[in-house]
PDB file of C-alpha atoms in Angstrom:
ATOM      1  CA  MET A 155      -0.146   0.011  -0.199  1.00 84.00           C
ATOM      2  CA  GLU A 156       1.344   3.723  -1.013  1.00 94.00           C
ATOM      3  CA  LEU A 157       0.781   5.727   1.706  1.00 97.00           C
ATOM      4  CA  ILE A 158      -0.270   9.282   1.017  1.00 98.00           C
ATOM      5  CA  THR A 159       1.172  12.089   3.355  1.00 98.00           C
ATOM      6  CA  GLU A 160       0.858  15.154   1.482  1.00 98.00           C
ATOM      7  CA  ARG A 161      -1.992  16.596   2.822  1.00 98.00           C
ATOM      8  CA  PRO A 162      -4.417  17.513  -0.483  1.00 99.00           C
ATOM      9  CA  GLU A 163      -5.954  20.810  -0.996  1.00 99.00           C
ATOM     10  CA  TRP A 164      -9.602  19.667   0.516  1.00 99.00           C
ATOM     11  CA  PHE A 165      -8.189  18.776   3.504  1.00 99.00           C
ATOM     12  CA  GLU A 166      -5.973  21.937   4.253  1.00 98.00           C
ATOM     13  CA  GLU A 167      -8.987  24.006   3.368  1.00 98.00           C
ATOM     14  CA  ALA A 168     -11.019  22.048   5.856  1.00 98.00           C
ATOM     15  CA  LEU A 169      -8.411  22.824   8.761  1.00 98.00           C
ATOM     16  CA  ASN A 170      -8.579  26.227   8.053  1.00 98.00           C
ATOM     17  CA  LYS A 171     -12.285  26.575   8.329  1.00 98.00           C
ATOM     18  CA  GLN A 172     -13.313  28.573  11.445  1.00 97.00           C
ATOM     19  CA  TYR A 173     -14.718  26.924  14.359  1.00 98.00           C
ATOM     20  CA  GLN A 174     -15.683  27.818  18.006  1.00 98.00           C
ATOM     21  CA  ASN A 175     -13.287  26.072  20.296  1.00 98.00           C
ATOM     22  CA  LYS A 176     -15.243  25.321  23.538  1.00 99.00           C
ATOM     23  CA  THR A 177     -15.366  23.954  27.020  1.00 99.00           C
ATOM     24  CA  VAL A 178     -18.237  23.212  29.707  1.00 99.00           C
ATOM     25  CA  GLU A 179     -17.669  21.877  33.303  1.00 99.00           C
ATOM     26  CA  ILE A 180     -19.637  18.621  33.822  1.00 99.00           C
ATOM     27  CA  ASN A 181     -19.954  17.207  37.113  1.00 98.00           C
ATOM     28  CA  GLY A 182     -16.321  18.782  38.177  1.00 98.00           C
ATOM     29  CA  ALA A 183     -14.517  17.810  34.844  1.00 99.00           C
ATOM     30  CA  LYS A 184     -14.108  20.343  31.898  1.00 99.00           C
ATOM     31  CA  ILE A 185     -14.856  18.751  28.431  1.00 99.00           C
ATOM     32  CA  HIS A 186     -13.778  20.113  25.247  1.00 99.00           C
ATOM     33  CA  TYR A 187     -15.935  20.372  22.080  1.00 99.00           C
ATOM     34  CA  MET A 188     -15.468  21.989  18.684  1.00 99.00           C
ATOM     35  CA  GLU A 189     -18.531  23.741  17.095  1.00 99.00           C
ATOM     36  CA  TRP A 190     -18.990  24.579  13.449  1.00 99.00           C
ATOM     37  CA  GLY A 191     -22.299  26.095  11.014  1.00 98.00           C
ATOM     38  CA  ASP A 192     -25.473  28.026  12.089  1.00 98.00           C
ATOM     39  CA  PRO A 193     -27.715  26.883  15.130  1.00 97.00           C
ATOM     40  CA  LYS A 194     -30.574  27.228  12.905  1.00 97.00           C
ATOM     41  CA  ASN A 195     -29.487  24.687  10.781  1.00 98.00           C
ATOM     42  CA  GLN A 196     -30.190  20.561  11.457  1.00 98.00           C
ATOM     43  CA  SER A 197     -27.805  20.024  14.724  1.00 99.00           C
ATOM     44  CA  VAL A 198     -25.344  17.002  14.633  1.00 99.00           C
ATOM     45  CA  ILE A 199     -23.136  15.818  17.156  1.00 99.00           C
ATOM     46  CA  MET A 200     -20.281  13.119  16.549  1.00 99.00           C
ATOM     47  CA  LEU A 201     -18.901  10.915  18.953  1.00 99.00           C
ATOM     48  CA  HIS A 202     -15.176   9.169  18.787  1.00 99.00           C
ATOM     49  CA  GLY A 203     -14.365   5.815  19.565  1.00 97.00           C
ATOM     50  CA  THR A 204     -12.024   4.432  22.341  1.00 95.00           C
ATOM     51  CA  ASN A 205      -9.128   6.841  23.271  1.00 96.00           C
ATOM     52  CA  ALA A 206      -9.745   9.387  20.698  1.00 98.00           C
ATOM     53  CA  HIS A 207     -10.861  12.797  20.516  1.00 99.00           C
ATOM     54  CA  ALA A 208     -12.622  15.773  18.823  1.00 99.00           C
ATOM     55  CA  HIS A 209     -10.008  16.493  16.348  1.00 99.00           C
ATOM     56  CA  TRP A 210     -10.717  13.014  14.834  1.00 99.00           C
ATOM     57  CA  PHE A 211     -13.868  14.818  12.909  1.00 99.00           C
ATOM     58  CA  GLN A 212     -12.430  18.280  12.430  1.00 99.00           C
ATOM     59  CA  PHE A 213     -12.153  17.862   8.781  1.00 99.00           C
ATOM     60  CA  ILE A 214     -15.961  16.875   8.588  1.00 99.00           C
ATOM     61  CA  GLY A 215     -17.180  19.588  10.672  1.00 99.00           C
ATOM     62  CA  ALA A 216     -15.425  21.964   8.347  1.00 99.00           C
ATOM     63  CA  LEU A 217     -17.021  20.282   5.748  1.00 99.00           C
ATOM     64  CA  MET A 218     -20.267  19.830   7.222  1.00 98.00           C
ATOM     65  CA  ALA A 219     -20.614  23.392   8.476  1.00 98.00           C
ATOM     66  CA  GLU A 220     -22.462  25.054   5.556  1.00 97.00           C
ATOM     67  CA  ASN A 221     -25.722  23.056   5.779  1.00 97.00           C
ATOM     68  CA  TYR A 222     -25.336  21.576   9.484  1.00 99.00           C
ATOM     69  CA  HIS A 223     -24.845  22.705  12.959  1.00 99.00           C
ATOM     70  CA  PHE A 224     -22.361  20.447  13.815  1.00 99.00           C
ATOM     71  CA  VAL A 225     -20.330  19.353  17.182  1.00 99.00           C
ATOM     72  CA  THR A 226     -17.657  17.119  17.914  1.00 99.00           C
ATOM     73  CA  MET A 227     -16.309  16.837  21.421  1.00 99.00           C
ATOM     74  CA  SER A 228     -14.061  14.511  23.684  1.00 99.00           C
ATOM     75  CA  PHE A 229     -15.035  12.204  26.532  1.00 99.00           C
ATOM     76  CA  SER A 230     -13.675  12.847  30.092  1.00 99.00           C
ATOM     77  CA  GLY A 231     -10.356  10.926  29.989  1.00 98.00           C
ATOM     78  CA  MET A 232      -9.648  11.665  26.242  1.00 99.00           C
ATOM     79  CA  GLY A 233      -8.324  14.366  24.250  1.00 98.00           C
ATOM     80  CA  GLU A 234      -8.421  17.868  25.673  1.00 98.00           C
ATOM     81  CA  SER A 235     -10.895  16.928  28.400  1.00 99.00           C
ATOM     82  CA  ASP A 236     -10.206  16.911  32.077  1.00 99.00           C
ATOM     83  CA  TRP A 237      -9.268  13.373  33.596  1.00 98.00           C
ATOM     84  CA  ARG A 238     -11.731  11.935  36.408  1.00 98.00           C
ATOM     85  CA  SER A 239     -10.884   9.698  39.143  1.00 96.00           C
ATOM     86  CA  SER A 240     -13.457   6.929  37.798  1.00 95.00           C
ATOM     87  CA  TYR A 241     -15.344   6.349  35.212  1.00 96.00           C
ATOM     88  CA  ASP A 242     -18.608   4.436  34.375  1.00 95.00           C
ATOM     89  CA  ARG A 243     -21.140   3.806  31.453  1.00 96.00           C
ATOM     90  CA  ASP A 244     -23.094   7.213  32.536  1.00 96.00           C
ATOM     91  CA  THR A 245     -19.945   9.473  32.911  1.00 97.00           C
ATOM     92  CA  PHE A 246     -19.723   9.595  29.180  1.00 98.00           C
ATOM     93  CA  VAL A 247     -23.724   9.675  28.584  1.00 98.00           C
ATOM     94  CA  GLU A 248     -23.504  13.115  31.166  1.00 98.00           C
ATOM     95  CA  ASP A 249     -20.785  14.409  29.278  1.00 99.00           C
ATOM     96  CA  VAL A 250     -22.812  14.101  25.733  1.00 99.00           C
ATOM     97  CA  TRP A 251     -25.630  15.427  27.241  1.00 98.00           C
ATOM     98  CA  GLY A 252     -23.908  18.349  29.066  1.00 98.00           C
ATOM     99  CA  VAL A 253     -22.363  19.336  25.598  1.00 99.00           C
ATOM    100  CA  ILE A 254     -25.608  18.980  23.828  1.00 99.00           C
ATOM    101  CA  ASN A 255     -27.057  21.642  26.242  1.00 98.00           C
ATOM    102  CA  ASP A 256     -24.353  23.895  26.267  1.00 99.00           C
ATOM    103  CA  ALA A 257     -24.144  23.996  22.470  1.00 99.00           C
ATOM    104  CA  LYS A 258     -27.673  24.687  22.268  1.00 98.00           C
ATOM    105  CA  MET A 259     -28.270  21.752  19.844  1.00 98.00           C
ATOM    106  CA  ASP A 260     -32.097  21.840  19.371  1.00 95.00           C
ATOM    107  CA  ASN A 261     -33.473  17.890  18.542  1.00 97.00           C
ATOM    108  CA  PRO A 262     -29.755  16.678  17.320  1.00 98.00           C
ATOM    109  CA  VAL A 263     -29.062  13.670  15.281  1.00 99.00           C
ATOM    110  CA  ILE A 264     -26.338  11.826  17.483  1.00 99.00           C
ATOM    111  CA  VAL A 265     -23.447   9.778  15.120  1.00 99.00           C
ATOM    112  CA  GLY A 266     -21.434   7.627  17.084  1.00 99.00           C
ATOM    113  CA  HIS A 267     -18.406   5.767  16.092  1.00 98.00           C
ATOM    114  CA  SER A 268     -17.498   2.075  17.787  1.00 96.00           C
ATOM    115  CA  PHE A 269     -16.774   3.358  21.635  1.00 97.00           C
ATOM    116  CA  GLY A 270     -18.985   6.381  20.663  1.00 98.00           C
ATOM    117  CA  GLY A 271     -21.685   4.249  19.319  1.00 98.00           C
ATOM    118  CA  MET A 272     -22.420   3.087  22.961  1.00 97.00           C
ATOM    119  CA  ALA A 273     -22.202   6.085  24.407  1.00 98.00           C
ATOM    120  CA  SER A 274     -24.587   7.571  21.789  1.00 98.00           C
ATOM    121  CA  LEU A 275     -27.213   4.504  21.973  1.00 98.00           C
ATOM    122  CA  ILE A 276     -27.514   5.181  25.998  1.00 97.00           C
ATOM    123  CA  THR A 277     -27.707   8.717  25.489  1.00 98.00           C
ATOM    124  CA  ALA A 278     -30.566   8.255  22.938  1.00 96.00           C
ATOM    125  CA  SER A 279     -32.588   5.857  25.390  1.00 95.00           C
ATOM    126  CA  LYS A 280     -32.416   8.832  27.829  1.00 95.00           C
ATOM    127  CA  TRP A 281     -33.771  11.751  25.688  1.00 95.00           C
ATOM    128  CA  SER A 282     -34.829   9.780  22.915  1.00 93.00           C
ATOM    129  CA  HIS A 283     -37.964  12.384  22.658  1.00 93.00           C
ATOM    130  CA  LEU A 284     -35.247  15.121  22.019  1.00 95.00           C
ATOM    131  CA  MET A 285     -33.528  13.506  19.306  1.00 97.00           C
ATOM    132  CA  ALA A 286     -33.753  13.209  15.713  1.00 98.00           C
ATOM    133  CA  GLY A 287     -31.945  10.609  15.019  1.00 98.00           C
ATOM    134  CA  LEU A 288     -29.397   8.499  16.034  1.00 99.00           C
ATOM    135  CA  LEU A 289     -26.643   6.738  13.570  1.00 99.00           C
ATOM    136  CA  LEU A 290     -24.462   3.865  14.473  1.00 98.00           C
ATOM    137  CA  VAL A 291     -21.300   3.848  12.926  1.00 98.00           C
ATOM    138  CA  ASP A 292     -19.331   0.323  12.903  1.00 95.00           C
ATOM    139  CA  PHE A 293     -20.569  -0.399  16.291  1.00 95.00           C
ATOM    140  CA  VAL A 294     -22.948  -3.462  16.469  1.00 93.00           C
ATOM    141  CA  VAL A 295     -25.592  -4.275  19.248  1.00 94.00           C
ATOM    142  CA  TYR A 296     -25.991  -7.826  20.021  1.00 88.00           C
ATOM    143  CA  LYS A 297     -28.619  -9.770  21.749  1.00 86.00           C
ATOM    144  CA  PRO A 298     -28.138 -10.408  25.519  1.00 84.00           C
ATOM    145  CA  GLU A 299     -26.792 -13.984  24.947  1.00 84.00           C
ATOM    146  CA  GLU A 300     -24.257 -12.960  22.461  1.00 82.00           C
ATOM    147  CA  HIS A 301     -23.366  -9.972  24.511  1.00 80.00           C
ATOM    148  CA  PHE A 302     -19.486  -9.600  25.780  1.00 80.00           C
ATOM    149  CA  GLU A 303     -17.711  -7.190  28.240  1.00 80.00           C
ATOM    150  CA  TRP A 304     -15.018  -5.144  26.001  1.00 77.00           C
ATOM    151  CA  TYR A 305     -12.713  -4.707  28.879  1.00 77.00           C
ATOM    152  CA  GLN A 306     -13.420  -7.501  31.364  1.00 76.00           C
ATOM    153  CA  ASP A 307      -9.855  -9.114  30.488  1.00 75.00           C
ATOM    154  CA  ARG A 308      -8.110  -5.521  30.692  1.00 76.00           C
ATOM    155  CA  GLU A 309      -5.172  -5.529  33.121  1.00 78.00           C
ATOM    156  CA  PRO A 310      -5.240  -2.409  35.503  1.00 78.00           C
ATOM    157  CA  ALA A 311      -4.118   0.654  33.852  1.00 77.00           C
ATOM    158  CA  ARG A 312      -0.158   1.686  34.489  1.00 83.00           C
ATOM    159  CA  PRO A 313       1.042   5.157  34.994  1.00 83.00           C
ATOM    160  CA  PRO A 314       1.009   7.057  31.831  1.00 84.00           C
ATOM    161  CA  ARG A 315       4.032   6.706  29.846  1.00 86.00           C
ATOM    162  CA  ILE A 316       6.042   9.605  29.263  1.00 94.00           C
ATOM    163  CA  VAL A 317       9.038  10.107  26.277  1.00 94.00           C
ATOM    164  CA  SER A 318      11.482  13.132  26.305  1.00 94.00           C
ATOM    165  CA  ASP A 319      11.446  13.250  22.480  1.00 94.00           C
ATOM    166  CA  ARG A 320       8.254  14.269  20.639  1.00 97.00           C
ATOM    167  CA  GLU A 321       8.793  12.922  17.363  1.00 96.00           C
ATOM    168  CA  GLU A 322       9.501   9.592  18.980  1.00 95.00           C
ATOM    169  CA  LEU A 323       6.120   9.434  20.456  1.00 96.00           C
ATOM    170  CA  LEU A 324       4.419  10.316  17.390  1.00 97.00           C
ATOM    171  CA  LYS A 325       6.375   7.556  15.808  1.00 95.00           C
ATOM    172  CA  ARG A 326       4.838   5.280  18.138  1.00 95.00           C
ATOM    173  CA  PHE A 327       0.923   6.402  17.456  1.00 97.00           C
ATOM    174  CA  ARG A 328      -1.172   3.477  16.012  1.00 96.00           C
ATOM    175  CA  LEU A 329      -4.863   3.529  15.211  1.00 97.00           C
ATOM    176  CA  MET A 330      -6.961   1.048  17.638  1.00 92.00           C
ATOM    177  CA  PRO A 331      -7.962  -1.413  16.680  1.00 90.00           C
ATOM    178  CA  PRO A 332      -4.939  -1.678  14.337  1.00 93.00           C
ATOM    179  CA  GLN A 333      -5.432  -1.326  10.847  1.00 95.00           C
ATOM    180  CA  ASP A 334      -3.651  -0.155   7.781  1.00 96.00           C
ATOM    181  CA  CYS A 335      -4.639   3.040   6.412  1.00 98.00           C
ATOM    182  CA  GLU A 336      -3.508   4.662   2.930  1.00 98.00           C
ATOM    183  CA  ASN A 337      -4.447   8.324   4.140  1.00 99.00           C
ATOM    184  CA  GLN A 338      -1.441   8.804   6.392  1.00 98.00           C
ATOM    185  CA  PHE A 339      -1.827  12.507   6.169  1.00 99.00           C
ATOM    186  CA  LEU A 340      -5.326  11.821   8.492  1.00 99.00           C
ATOM    187  CA  VAL A 341      -3.176   9.589  10.853  1.00 99.00           C
ATOM    188  CA  ASP A 342      -0.359  12.262  11.184  1.00 98.00           C
ATOM    189  CA  PHE A 343      -3.131  15.071  11.825  1.00 99.00           C
ATOM    190  CA  ILE A 344      -4.844  12.603  14.395  1.00 99.00           C
ATOM    191  CA  ALA A 345      -1.207  11.833  16.382  1.00 98.00           C
ATOM    192  CA  GLU A 346      -0.330  15.282  16.503  1.00 98.00           C
ATOM    193  CA  ASN A 347      -3.756  16.004  18.450  1.00 98.00           C
ATOM    194  CA  SER A 348      -3.369  12.874  20.492  1.00 98.00           C
ATOM    195  CA  ILE A 349      -0.074  14.090  22.469  1.00 98.00           C
ATOM    196  CA  ARG A 350       0.329  16.651  25.476  1.00 97.00           C
ATOM    197  CA  LYS A 351       3.559  18.022  27.061  1.00 96.00           C
ATOM    198  CA  THR A 352       4.093  17.405  30.523  1.00 94.00           C
ATOM    199  CA  GLU A 353       7.034  18.919  33.036  1.00 91.00           C
ATOM    200  CA  THR A 354       9.411  15.898  31.991  1.00 94.00           C
ATOM    201  CA  GLY A 355       8.419  15.085  28.421  1.00 96.00           C
ATOM    202  CA  TRP A 356       5.588  14.038  26.258  1.00 98.00           C
ATOM    203  CA  SER A 357       2.627  11.742  26.872  1.00 98.00           C
ATOM    204  CA  TRP A 358      -0.861  10.670  25.145  1.00 97.00           C
ATOM    205  CA  THR A 359      -3.917  12.927  26.063  1.00 98.00           C
ATOM    206  CA  PHE A 360      -5.901   9.777  27.376  1.00 97.00           C
ATOM    207  CA  ASP A 361      -6.129   8.851  30.934  1.00 97.00           C
ATOM    208  CA  PRO A 362      -5.181   5.248  30.988  1.00 95.00           C
ATOM    209  CA  ALA A 363      -7.248   4.252  33.715  1.00 94.00           C
ATOM    210  CA  THR A 364     -10.402   5.374  31.775  1.00 94.00           C
ATOM    211  CA  TYR A 365     -11.441   1.666  31.357  1.00 93.00           C
ATOM    212  CA  ASP A 366     -10.709   0.089  34.611  1.00 92.00           C
ATOM    213  CA  GLY A 367     -13.862  -1.565  35.783  1.00 87.00           C
ATOM    214  CA  LEU A 368     -15.771  -0.160  32.671  1.00 91.00           C
ATOM    215  CA  THR A 369     -19.142  -2.191  32.123  1.00 91.00           C
ATOM    216  CA  ILE A 370     -20.626  -1.154  28.471  1.00 91.00           C
ATOM    217  CA  GLY A 371     -24.070  -3.505  29.625  1.00 91.00           C
ATOM    218  CA  SER A 372     -25.725  -6.222  28.083  1.00 92.00           C
ATOM    219  CA  ASP A 373     -29.304  -4.315  27.613  1.00 94.00           C
ATOM    220  CA  HIS A 374     -28.150  -2.376  24.407  1.00 95.00           C
ATOM    221  CA  SER A 375     -30.911  -4.672  22.459  1.00 94.00           C
ATOM    222  CA  LYS A 376     -33.383  -3.591  24.767  1.00 95.00           C
ATOM    223  CA  ILE A 377     -32.446  -0.071  24.669  1.00 96.00           C
ATOM    224  CA  LEU A 378     -32.511  -0.209  20.586  1.00 96.00           C
ATOM    225  CA  SER A 379     -35.910  -1.698  20.831  1.00 94.00           C
ATOM    226  CA  GLU A 380     -37.477   1.024  23.058  1.00 94.00           C
ATOM    227  CA  LEU A 381     -36.103   4.496  21.320  1.00 96.00           C
ATOM    228  CA  SER A 382     -38.578   6.522  19.794  1.00 95.00           C
ATOM    229  CA  CYS A 383     -36.104   8.305  17.468  1.00 97.00           C
ATOM    230  CA  PRO A 384     -35.447   7.000  13.910  1.00 98.00           C
ATOM    231  CA  VAL A 385     -32.001   4.582  13.942  1.00 98.00           C
ATOM    232  CA  GLY A 386     -29.115   3.965  11.222  1.00 98.00           C
ATOM    233  CA  PHE A 387     -26.392   2.036  11.073  1.00 97.00           C
ATOM    234  CA  PHE A 388     -23.435   2.471   8.860  1.00 97.00           C
ATOM    235  CA  TYR A 389     -20.455   0.440   8.530  1.00 95.00           C
ATOM    236  CA  GLY A 390     -16.890  -0.571   6.740  1.00 95.00           C
ATOM    237  CA  GLU A 391     -16.769  -3.218   4.328  1.00 93.00           C
ATOM    238  CA  ASN A 392     -13.811  -4.451   5.631  1.00 93.00           C
ATOM    239  CA  THR A 393     -14.088  -4.148   9.299  1.00 91.00           C
ATOM    240  CA  MET A 394     -12.261  -6.441  11.309  1.00 80.00           C
ATOM    241  CA  GLU A 395     -14.406  -5.475  14.620  1.00 73.00           C
ATOM    242  CA  PHE A 396     -16.999  -7.747  13.689  1.00 71.00           C
ATOM    243  CA  ASN A 397     -18.100 -10.334  11.240  1.00 67.00           C
ATOM    244  CA  ALA A 398     -19.652  -7.915   8.526  1.00 61.00           C
ATOM    245  CA  ARG A 399     -22.259 -10.623   7.139  1.00 63.00           C
ATOM    246  CA  ARG A 400     -23.079 -11.585  11.010  1.00 70.00           C
ATOM    247  CA  GLY A 401     -23.259  -8.185  12.600  1.00 76.00           C
ATOM    248  CA  VAL A 402     -25.523  -6.726   9.651  1.00 79.00           C
ATOM    249  CA  ASN A 403     -28.019  -9.702   9.870  1.00 84.00           C
ATOM    250  CA  GLY A 404     -27.983  -9.259  13.667  1.00 86.00           C
ATOM    251  CA  MET A 405     -28.774  -5.775  13.228  1.00 90.00           C
ATOM    252  CA  LYS A 406     -31.153  -5.943  10.397  1.00 87.00           C
ATOM    253  CA  GLU A 407     -33.137  -8.151  12.931  1.00 90.00           C
ATOM    254  CA  LEU A 408     -32.915  -5.739  15.859  1.00 93.00           C
ATOM    255  CA  LEU A 409     -33.343  -2.423  14.122  1.00 95.00           C
ATOM    256  CA  PRO A 410     -36.753  -0.886  13.315  1.00 92.00           C
ATOM    257  CA  LYS A 411     -37.952  -1.898  10.156  1.00 91.00           C
ATOM    258  CA  GLY A 412     -37.124   0.311   7.815  1.00 92.00           C
ATOM    259  CA  SER A 413     -33.945   1.642   9.272  1.00 96.00           C
ATOM    260  CA  PRO A 414     -31.498   2.859   6.937  1.00 97.00           C
ATOM    261  CA  ILE A 415     -27.911   0.928   6.640  1.00 95.00           C
ATOM    262  CA  ALA A 416     -25.322   1.841   4.414  1.00 96.00           C
ATOM    263  CA  VAL A 417     -21.801  -0.069   3.904  1.00 95.00           C
ATOM    264  CA  LEU A 418     -18.555   2.065   2.822  1.00 97.00           C
ATOM    265  CA  LYS A 419     -17.076   0.225   0.054  1.00 96.00           C
ATOM    266  CA  GLY A 420     -13.506  -0.547   0.768  1.00 96.00           C
ATOM    267  CA  ALA A 421     -13.506   0.865   4.110  1.00 97.00           C
ATOM    268  CA  GLN A 422     -12.587  -0.735   7.369  1.00 96.00           C
ATOM    269  CA  HIS A 423     -13.214   0.096  11.327  1.00 96.00           C
ATOM    270  CA  HIS A 424     -12.349   3.605  10.959  1.00 98.00           C
ATOM    271  CA  LEU A 425     -14.077   4.445   7.764  1.00 97.00           C
ATOM    272  CA  MET A 426     -13.935   8.167   7.978  1.00 99.00           C
ATOM    273  CA  LEU A 427     -10.022   7.805   7.637  1.00 99.00           C
ATOM    274  CA  ASP A 428     -10.075   5.557   4.789  1.00 99.00           C
ATOM    275  CA  LYS A 429     -12.642   6.873   2.732  1.00 99.00           C
ATOM    276  CA  PRO A 430     -12.889  10.778   4.412  1.00 99.00           C
ATOM    277  CA  LEU A 431     -15.024  12.377   1.219  1.00 99.00           C
ATOM    278  CA  GLU A 432     -17.097   9.170   0.488  1.00 99.00           C
ATOM    279  CA  PHE A 433     -17.764   8.744   4.605  1.00 99.00           C
ATOM    280  CA  ILE A 434     -19.163  12.662   4.438  1.00 99.00           C
ATOM    281  CA  ASP A 435     -21.288  12.074   1.210  1.00 99.00           C
ATOM    282  CA  LYS A 436     -23.005   9.375   2.875  1.00 99.00           C
ATOM    283  CA  LEU A 437     -23.019  10.950   6.233  1.00 99.00           C
ATOM    284  CA  LYS A 438     -25.246  13.428   4.647  1.00 99.00           C
ATOM    285  CA  GLU A 439     -27.577  10.994   3.032  1.00 98.00           C
ATOM    286  CA  LEU A 440     -27.947   8.981   5.831  1.00 99.00           C
ATOM    287  CA  ILE A 441     -28.821  12.093   8.203  1.00 99.00           C
ATOM    288  CA  GLN A 442     -31.183  13.291   5.525  1.00 98.00           C
ATOM    289  CA  THR A 443     -32.936   9.921   5.573  1.00 98.00           C
ATOM    290  CA  LEU A 444     -33.172   9.971   9.618  1.00 98.00           C
ATOM    291  CA  ILE A 445     -34.876  13.642   9.558  1.00 97.00           C
ATOM    292  CA  SER A 446     -37.493  12.579   7.344  1.00 94.00           C
ATOM    293  CA  ASN A 447     -38.600   9.526   8.870  1.00 81.00           C
TER     294      ASN A 447
END
């Protein structure tokens, strides 16, 4: 695979697009979020995956800004948001709802990728009547008998690793779960926003203890069945996070009849990095389908 390291013109233009950089205090922690577009337009909030951050979707927000009020955020313990002494499922849900309120998002569509899919599902379960729609991106809902806890075999977190050389840390950055990606310029941009300066060197922005004892819950299928807002499912054709055929068939059984399901050809789990412009085109299409239901 030949890597694309030079930033395309469209990406540079997206990064130069003005946005509002904000924080809101939620249960004692400052939560970082980024905001684009006119609040009078349809609101969309996009939630990131494990150990990721708001900047993952910066280019998406910029390219959605003309037609949408778009927000992307960092969960507590990740990105530029504060760390907490402990975390549970509701921690991240309250982060999301706090940002939605602070950004004055009226009837938003929640888009959740991977871990963000879990948080978006639980958020929608609590305030489904206030949501225009929910889009799960490469996040599969399983029946209770198929449920497994993501972090049950995880060893207790070690103290954050600190290195003296910034470039050395950047070289260590890897997508999680691991996958190749020809758009190295996107991976590099994410890496640059995944590190922080400490008193003694450089370290990652995420809290290693975020997932200690974290339970995602076995009630996802029940929650999905009780939602009053429209729901959609969007996944990468070559995702390794689940068996695509089995996962899609299972989702078809659980999703309300007529729910939009879309696949991004040639994409893996981090589909917005594999096919960035195609992802945005399909995202817009799915959002319009959800809000018209």
